[in-house]
Short mmCIF file of C-alpha atoms and ligand atoms in Angstrom, two decimals:
data_model
loop_
_atom_site.label_atom_id
_atom_site.label_comp_id
_atom_site.label_asym_id
_atom_site.label_seq_id
_atom_site.Cartn_x
_atom_site.Cartn_y
_atom_site.Cartn_z
CA MET A 21 -26.07 -26.73 8.42
CA PRO A 22 -22.91 -27.65 10.25
CA ALA A 23 -20.12 -24.63 9.73
CA PRO A 24 -18.01 -25.93 6.97
CA GLY A 25 -14.48 -27.21 7.92
CA GLU A 26 -10.98 -26.38 6.56
CA PHE A 27 -11.00 -28.41 3.29
CA ASP A 28 -14.93 -26.88 2.71
CA LEU A 29 -13.37 -23.07 3.11
CA ILE A 30 -10.47 -24.08 0.75
CA ALA A 31 -12.97 -25.28 -2.08
CA ARG A 32 -15.05 -22.30 -1.71
CA ILE A 33 -11.59 -20.34 -2.48
CA ARG A 34 -10.51 -22.44 -4.80
CA ALA A 35 -13.82 -22.59 -6.88
CA ARG A 36 -13.56 -18.56 -7.55
CA CYS A 37 -9.96 -18.88 -9.22
CA PRO A 38 -10.11 -19.17 -12.47
CA GLU A 39 -7.43 -21.04 -14.55
CA ARG A 40 -4.38 -19.43 -16.21
CA ASP A 41 -1.84 -20.65 -18.76
CA ASP A 42 0.96 -19.29 -16.34
CA VAL A 43 -0.44 -21.23 -13.23
CA ARG A 44 0.41 -24.85 -14.49
CA LEU A 45 -0.61 -25.84 -11.23
CA GLY A 46 -2.80 -23.88 -8.74
CA ILE A 47 -4.53 -24.49 -5.18
CA GLY A 48 -4.59 -28.06 -4.23
CA ASP A 49 -1.44 -29.79 -4.31
CA ASP A 50 1.37 -29.32 -1.82
CA SER A 51 2.43 -26.15 -3.82
CA ALA A 52 1.85 -24.59 -6.62
CA LEU A 53 3.91 -24.63 -9.78
CA LEU A 54 4.25 -21.25 -11.74
CA GLN A 55 5.91 -20.29 -15.05
CA PRO A 56 7.58 -16.93 -14.68
CA PRO A 57 8.23 -14.62 -17.39
CA MET A 58 11.22 -15.17 -19.79
CA GLY A 59 14.17 -13.40 -18.29
CA GLU A 60 12.46 -11.26 -15.78
CA LEU A 61 13.57 -10.99 -12.09
CA LEU A 62 10.86 -12.02 -9.36
CA ALA A 63 9.86 -9.67 -7.01
CA ILE A 64 8.39 -11.45 -3.96
CA THR A 65 6.67 -9.45 -0.97
CA SER A 66 4.28 -10.16 2.06
CA ASP A 67 2.57 -8.12 4.15
CA THR A 68 0.28 -9.44 7.30
CA LEU A 69 -2.94 -7.38 8.70
CA ASN A 70 -3.85 -8.23 11.93
CA SER A 71 -7.31 -7.18 13.44
CA GLY A 72 -7.49 -4.50 15.67
CA VAL A 73 -3.74 -3.49 14.35
CA HIS A 74 -4.14 -2.90 10.77
CA PHE A 75 -7.88 -2.48 10.75
CA PRO A 76 -10.74 -1.65 13.03
CA ALA A 77 -12.25 -4.86 14.10
CA MET A 78 -15.15 -4.21 12.93
CA THR A 79 -14.44 -3.29 9.24
CA ASP A 80 -16.37 -5.25 6.97
CA ALA A 81 -15.06 -8.29 5.45
CA GLU A 82 -14.96 -6.87 1.83
CA ALA A 83 -12.71 -4.09 2.74
CA VAL A 84 -10.48 -6.45 4.69
CA GLY A 85 -10.38 -8.62 1.63
CA HIS A 86 -9.35 -5.82 -0.46
CA LYS A 87 -7.12 -4.19 2.20
CA ALA A 88 -5.21 -7.77 2.61
CA LEU A 89 -4.20 -7.58 -1.30
CA ALA A 90 -3.82 -4.15 -1.55
CA VAL A 91 -0.98 -3.38 0.94
CA ASN A 92 0.84 -5.74 -0.94
CA LEU A 93 0.19 -4.77 -4.65
CA SER A 94 1.76 -1.36 -3.26
CA ASP A 95 4.68 -3.08 -2.34
CA LEU A 96 4.78 -4.66 -5.78
CA ALA A 97 4.12 -0.95 -7.27
CA ALA A 98 6.90 0.80 -5.20
CA MET A 99 9.54 -1.80 -7.25
CA GLY A 100 7.58 -1.11 -10.34
CA ALA A 101 6.88 -4.97 -10.65
CA ARG A 102 3.90 -6.71 -12.32
CA PRO A 103 1.99 -8.27 -10.35
CA LEU A 104 1.30 -12.04 -11.37
CA TRP A 105 0.43 -14.12 -8.23
CA CYS A 106 -0.37 -14.52 -4.82
CA THR A 107 -0.77 -16.38 -1.74
CA LEU A 108 -3.47 -16.35 1.37
CA ALA A 109 -2.32 -17.38 4.40
CA LEU A 110 -6.08 -16.86 6.43
CA CYS A 111 -6.09 -17.16 10.24
CA LEU A 112 -9.93 -17.35 11.16
CA PRO A 113 -11.59 -16.91 14.36
CA GLY A 114 -14.30 -19.38 13.36
CA SER A 115 -15.67 -20.95 10.22
CA ASP A 116 -18.18 -18.49 8.63
CA ALA A 117 -18.83 -19.05 4.94
CA ASP A 118 -20.40 -15.97 4.69
CA TRP A 119 -17.44 -13.60 6.15
CA LEU A 120 -15.15 -15.77 3.93
CA ASP A 121 -17.54 -15.22 0.66
CA ALA A 122 -17.41 -11.22 1.38
CA PHE A 123 -13.68 -11.13 2.15
CA LEU A 124 -13.16 -13.09 -1.34
CA ASP A 125 -15.85 -10.52 -3.00
CA GLY A 126 -13.06 -7.74 -1.74
CA PHE A 127 -9.62 -9.79 -2.64
CA LEU A 128 -11.03 -11.36 -6.04
CA ALA A 129 -12.19 -8.27 -7.59
CA LEU A 130 -8.97 -6.43 -6.69
CA ALA A 131 -6.75 -9.54 -7.97
CA GLN A 132 -9.01 -9.43 -11.34
CA ALA A 133 -8.34 -5.50 -11.56
CA HIS A 134 -4.77 -6.09 -11.70
CA GLY A 135 -4.18 -9.83 -13.21
CA ILE A 136 -2.90 -11.07 -10.26
CA ALA A 137 -3.79 -15.07 -9.65
CA LEU A 138 -4.14 -16.68 -6.36
CA VAL A 139 -2.50 -19.96 -6.21
CA GLY A 140 -2.37 -21.20 -2.88
CA GLY A 141 -2.38 -20.41 1.06
CA ASP A 142 -2.95 -21.78 4.36
CA THR A 143 -6.10 -21.80 6.27
CA THR A 144 -6.05 -22.40 10.33
CA GLN A 145 -7.90 -21.06 13.10
CA GLY A 146 -6.93 -17.85 15.60
CA PRO A 147 -7.19 -14.48 15.98
CA LEU A 148 -8.17 -12.75 12.54
CA SER A 149 -5.33 -12.40 10.69
CA ILE A 150 -4.71 -12.33 7.03
CA CYS A 151 -1.02 -12.65 5.72
CA VAL A 152 -0.70 -12.52 1.75
CA THR A 153 2.52 -13.13 -0.13
CA ALA A 154 2.19 -11.21 -3.69
CA ILE A 155 4.73 -11.99 -6.55
CA GLY A 156 5.23 -9.75 -9.21
CA SER A 157 8.38 -9.57 -12.12
CA VAL A 158 10.35 -6.75 -13.62
CA ARG A 159 13.01 -6.96 -15.99
CA ASP A 160 16.64 -6.94 -14.30
CA GLY A 161 18.15 -3.20 -14.07
CA GLN A 162 14.56 -1.72 -14.15
CA ALA A 163 13.22 -2.10 -10.10
CA LEU A 164 12.59 0.83 -8.57
CA ARG A 165 15.00 0.43 -5.42
CA ARG A 166 15.17 2.18 -2.45
CA ASP A 167 18.75 2.89 -3.09
CA GLY A 168 19.15 4.98 -6.42
CA ALA A 169 18.24 8.63 -5.39
CA ARG A 170 21.11 11.23 -6.12
CA PRO A 171 21.89 14.59 -4.94
CA GLY A 172 19.34 17.14 -6.66
CA ASP A 173 16.75 14.90 -7.03
CA ASP A 174 13.33 15.89 -6.71
CA VAL A 175 11.14 14.21 -4.54
CA TRP A 176 7.64 13.21 -5.64
CA LEU A 177 4.41 12.06 -4.25
CA THR A 178 1.49 10.51 -5.99
CA GLY A 179 -2.28 11.59 -5.09
CA THR A 180 -2.98 12.71 -1.41
CA VAL A 181 -1.88 11.96 1.94
CA GLY A 182 -3.16 11.99 5.56
CA ASP A 183 -6.42 10.64 4.15
CA ALA A 184 -6.24 7.49 6.07
CA ALA A 185 -4.85 8.40 9.11
CA ALA A 186 -7.85 10.68 9.23
CA GLY A 187 -10.03 7.96 8.32
CA LEU A 188 -8.90 5.89 11.58
CA LEU A 189 -9.02 9.26 13.58
CA LEU A 190 -12.97 9.48 12.50
CA ALA A 191 -13.85 5.92 13.00
CA ARG A 192 -11.99 6.00 16.74
CA ASN A 193 -14.12 9.04 16.96
CA PRO A 194 -17.49 9.01 15.23
CA ASP A 195 -18.58 12.20 17.20
CA THR A 196 -16.05 14.38 15.16
CA LEU A 197 -17.76 16.99 12.84
CA GLY A 198 -17.31 16.93 8.97
CA GLN A 199 -19.56 16.41 6.17
CA PRO A 200 -20.77 12.71 5.52
CA ASP A 201 -19.18 12.60 2.05
CA ASP A 202 -15.85 14.06 3.47
CA VAL A 203 -15.91 11.16 6.25
CA ALA A 204 -16.93 8.45 3.59
CA PHE A 205 -13.86 9.29 1.62
CA LEU A 206 -11.46 9.42 4.39
CA ARG A 207 -13.00 6.11 5.82
CA GLU A 208 -12.60 4.68 2.31
CA ARG A 209 -8.90 5.95 1.91
CA LEU A 210 -8.49 3.74 5.09
CA ASP A 211 -10.15 0.60 4.42
CA ARG A 212 -9.89 0.55 0.13
CA PRO A 213 -6.67 2.03 -0.49
CA THR A 214 -5.45 1.83 -3.90
CA PRO A 215 -2.49 0.65 -4.78
CA ARG A 216 -0.65 2.66 -7.47
CA VAL A 217 0.52 -0.30 -9.86
CA ALA A 218 0.33 1.24 -13.07
CA ALA A 219 2.22 4.18 -12.03
CA GLY A 220 5.42 2.09 -10.53
CA ILE A 221 5.23 0.44 -13.86
CA ALA A 222 5.33 3.87 -15.72
CA LEU A 223 7.96 5.19 -13.48
CA ARG A 224 10.22 2.22 -14.36
CA GLY A 225 13.35 3.97 -16.09
CA LEU A 226 12.09 7.65 -14.81
CA ALA A 227 12.27 7.52 -10.90
CA SER A 228 15.91 7.08 -9.42
CA ALA A 229 14.36 5.48 -6.32
CA ALA A 230 10.83 4.54 -5.06
CA ILE A 231 8.75 3.48 -1.81
CA ASP A 232 4.98 3.05 -0.75
CA VAL A 233 3.84 4.83 1.75
CA SER A 234 2.71 2.78 4.57
CA ASP A 235 4.63 4.25 7.54
CA GLY A 236 4.09 8.11 7.08
CA VAL A 237 5.95 10.30 4.79
CA LEU A 238 8.68 11.01 6.54
CA ALA A 239 9.30 7.57 7.85
CA ASP A 240 9.19 6.08 4.61
CA LEU A 241 11.18 8.79 2.56
CA GLY A 242 13.36 8.44 5.58
CA HIS A 243 14.56 4.90 4.23
CA VAL A 244 14.67 6.28 0.89
CA LEU A 245 17.35 8.78 2.10
CA ASP A 246 18.87 5.93 4.25
CA ALA A 247 19.14 3.51 1.44
CA SER A 248 20.81 6.44 -0.80
CA GLY A 249 22.94 7.99 1.79
CA LEU A 250 21.27 11.34 1.10
CA GLY A 251 18.76 13.83 3.23
CA ALA A 252 16.35 15.68 1.86
CA GLU A 253 14.24 19.39 2.33
CA VAL A 254 10.83 18.87 2.09
CA GLN A 255 8.10 22.08 1.60
CA LEU A 256 5.32 21.56 3.62
CA GLU A 257 3.09 23.80 1.68
CA ARG A 258 3.61 21.25 -1.03
CA VAL A 259 2.36 17.88 0.74
CA PRO A 260 -0.81 17.31 -1.19
CA THR A 261 -4.10 17.75 0.41
CA SER A 262 -7.42 16.20 -0.58
CA PRO A 263 -10.58 18.49 0.03
CA ALA A 264 -12.26 16.23 2.50
CA LEU A 265 -8.95 16.14 4.90
CA ALA A 266 -8.75 19.95 4.66
CA ALA A 267 -12.51 20.28 5.18
CA CYS A 268 -12.45 17.59 8.09
CA VAL A 269 -9.17 18.14 10.24
CA PRO A 270 -7.47 21.75 11.03
CA GLU A 271 -4.01 22.48 10.92
CA PRO A 272 -1.80 22.00 12.55
CA GLY A 273 -3.00 18.17 13.70
CA ARG A 274 -3.53 18.02 9.93
CA ARG A 275 -0.20 18.62 8.87
CA VAL A 276 1.29 15.81 11.56
CA LEU A 277 -1.33 13.72 9.84
CA GLN A 278 -0.07 14.04 6.56
CA LEU A 279 3.83 13.72 7.21
CA SER A 280 3.24 10.93 10.23
CA GLY A 281 0.44 9.44 9.48
CA GLY A 282 0.41 5.81 7.99
CA ASP A 283 -1.77 3.53 5.22
CA ASP A 284 -1.92 5.91 2.24
CA TYR A 285 -0.41 3.46 -0.13
CA GLU A 286 0.80 6.53 -2.28
CA LEU A 287 4.21 6.02 -3.88
CA CYS A 288 6.89 8.67 -3.14
CA PHE A 289 9.68 8.77 -5.33
CA THR A 290 12.77 10.43 -6.45
CA ALA A 291 13.76 11.40 -9.79
CA ALA A 292 16.20 13.90 -11.49
CA PRO A 293 15.05 17.41 -12.28
CA ALA A 294 15.49 16.78 -16.21
CA GLN A 295 12.76 14.19 -15.89
CA ARG A 296 10.28 16.66 -14.24
CA GLY A 297 7.95 17.29 -17.53
CA GLN A 298 7.85 13.59 -18.35
CA VAL A 299 6.97 12.58 -14.79
CA VAL A 300 3.89 14.84 -14.87
CA ALA A 301 3.18 13.58 -18.24
CA THR A 302 3.39 9.89 -17.38
CA LEU A 303 1.23 10.27 -14.21
CA GLU A 304 -1.44 12.86 -15.99
CA ALA A 305 -1.55 9.77 -18.60
CA LEU A 306 -2.63 7.72 -15.85
CA ASP A 307 -4.89 9.96 -14.20
CA LEU A 308 -3.23 10.34 -10.97
CA ALA A 309 -2.03 13.54 -9.37
CA VAL A 310 1.51 14.37 -8.33
CA ALA A 311 3.19 16.81 -6.38
CA ARG A 312 6.99 17.85 -6.20
CA ILE A 313 7.47 17.79 -2.09
CA GLY A 314 11.12 18.43 -2.12
CA THR A 315 14.70 17.71 -2.99
CA CYS A 316 17.32 15.22 -2.06
CA THR A 317 20.43 16.92 -0.39
CA GLU A 318 24.01 15.63 -0.60
CA ALA A 319 23.46 16.64 3.78
CA THR A 320 21.80 13.67 5.66
CA GLY A 321 18.99 14.48 7.75
CA MET A 322 15.51 15.58 6.86
CA ARG A 323 14.39 19.12 6.80
CA VAL A 324 10.78 20.13 6.59
CA ILE A 325 10.32 23.88 5.69
CA ASP A 326 6.86 25.76 6.46
CA ALA A 327 5.30 28.25 4.04
CA ASP A 328 7.28 31.31 6.02
CA GLY A 329 10.49 29.07 5.32
CA GLN A 330 11.18 28.23 8.70
CA PRO A 331 11.48 24.49 9.71
CA TRP A 332 9.18 22.64 10.91
CA GLN A 333 9.07 20.05 14.00
CA PRO A 334 7.55 17.19 13.28
CA PRO A 335 6.44 15.41 16.76
CA GLY A 336 7.00 11.87 15.26
CA THR A 337 8.15 9.96 11.88
CA GLY A 338 6.20 7.35 11.61
CA TYR A 339 4.05 4.27 12.85
CA ARG A 340 6.29 1.36 14.49
CA HIS A 341 5.31 -2.15 15.55
CA PHE A 342 6.52 -2.71 19.30
CA ASP A 343 7.03 0.83 20.10
CA GLY A 344 3.80 1.91 21.93
CA PRO A 345 2.38 1.24 25.34
CA ASN A 346 0.94 -1.67 24.44
CA GLY A 347 3.91 -3.12 22.52
P1 LIG B 10 -0.69 -28.70 3.17
O1 LIG B 10 -1.38 -29.29 4.27
O2 LIG B 10 -0.12 -29.66 2.11
O3 LIG B 10 -0.29 -27.35 3.42
P2 LIG B 10 -3.15 -27.70 2.95
O4 LIG B 10 -4.28 -28.65 3.46
O5 LIG B 10 -2.81 -26.38 4.08
O6 LIG B 10 -1.70 -28.24 2.22
O7 LIG B 10 -3.79 -26.97 1.69
C1 LIG B 10 -4.41 -27.58 0.70
C2 LIG B 10 -4.05 -26.81 -0.72
O8 LIG B 10 -4.93 -25.34 -0.78
C3 LIG B 10 -2.78 -26.38 -1.02
O9 LIG B 10 -2.59 -26.28 -2.35
C4 LIG B 10 -3.18 -24.77 -0.75
O10 LIG B 10 -2.09 -23.93 -1.03
C5 LIG B 10 -4.28 -24.31 -0.51
N1 LIG B 10 -4.88 -23.53 0.66
C6 LIG B 10 -5.24 -23.42 1.51
N2 LIG B 10 -5.59 -22.45 2.05
C7 LIG B 10 -5.67 -21.41 1.24
C8 LIG B 10 -6.42 -20.41 1.25
N3 LIG B 10 -6.69 -19.67 2.40
N4 LIG B 10 -6.10 -19.43 -0.19
C9 LIG B 10 -5.59 -20.22 -1.06
N5 LIG B 10 -5.56 -21.49 -1.01
C10 LIG B 10 -5.35 -22.32 -0.01
MG1 LIG B 11 -1.17 -26.15 4.93
#
């Protein structure tokens, strides 16, 4: 059988996209035609995954499909937006129907779980790269923006951090010691991140500002503080650690992964101290752990304080493209 061409691949994708009332016209025309929810603002975000940069080149196709959508859902979550639709620009090194089917297994399972419809895209040939645009909606005034934090607000973090960075370390150094279950957990956190969509929606009206942790807690909290014109004090021992991370990565390297490692896709948000009980109850209802890791300060700059009350100096504050030795 000859390798499928561009339109065969698109037909394969289209066949797996169910119809929906708010998608008046989906895959197949020059543009999709969509019916936005009455009176809501659209939240639109794009994220690209490049092979070898955003996922190890040998990552299985199903995980790549999951992650390509997950990182975009995470950006909608960080705005408190409800996912609606997405597009998928696929750049593939070759026409491989099996790879595409496995990729779609991961992508569409997550799409279905979050009620987001795939409505279009582009299919081209070149080095493996996936660009997803996700569209969500939120009522005017309810979005979780980066610029809403106020002095004295608590700084919160969902889930645990450092897991994905440890997963990447383990993927690159397979000889590193660790129990198989712990290693598998950390690798799963890297390959199949869980976007905190329900948490983002539940935090509308509670959080004063929010961001998703894609580049590292310090870097991403720094964006919130910059946008809000504030600083913060972060208590190192309050930063949440998974048992697998504690078992696999010793101090002090672990703290570096936790504060500066990216790809966890947890939510970092601020809220007034009066909301503490409500924040805990809201996330408990979603079965999601939440930790209060610090406080926003009028003085700018971030201070990380260790268990002895001493300042902790981070060696780096996050991943930036074009900064490394390889550009
Ligand atoms: P055009 O040449 O008009 O840009 P294409 O031939 O690129 O159209 O795409 C045909 C249809 O298939 C369009 O509706 C487009 O949105 C959709 N499409 C193409 N690639 C993908 C993809 N990877 N995922 C989802 N839809 C796709
Ligand atoms: Mg096109």
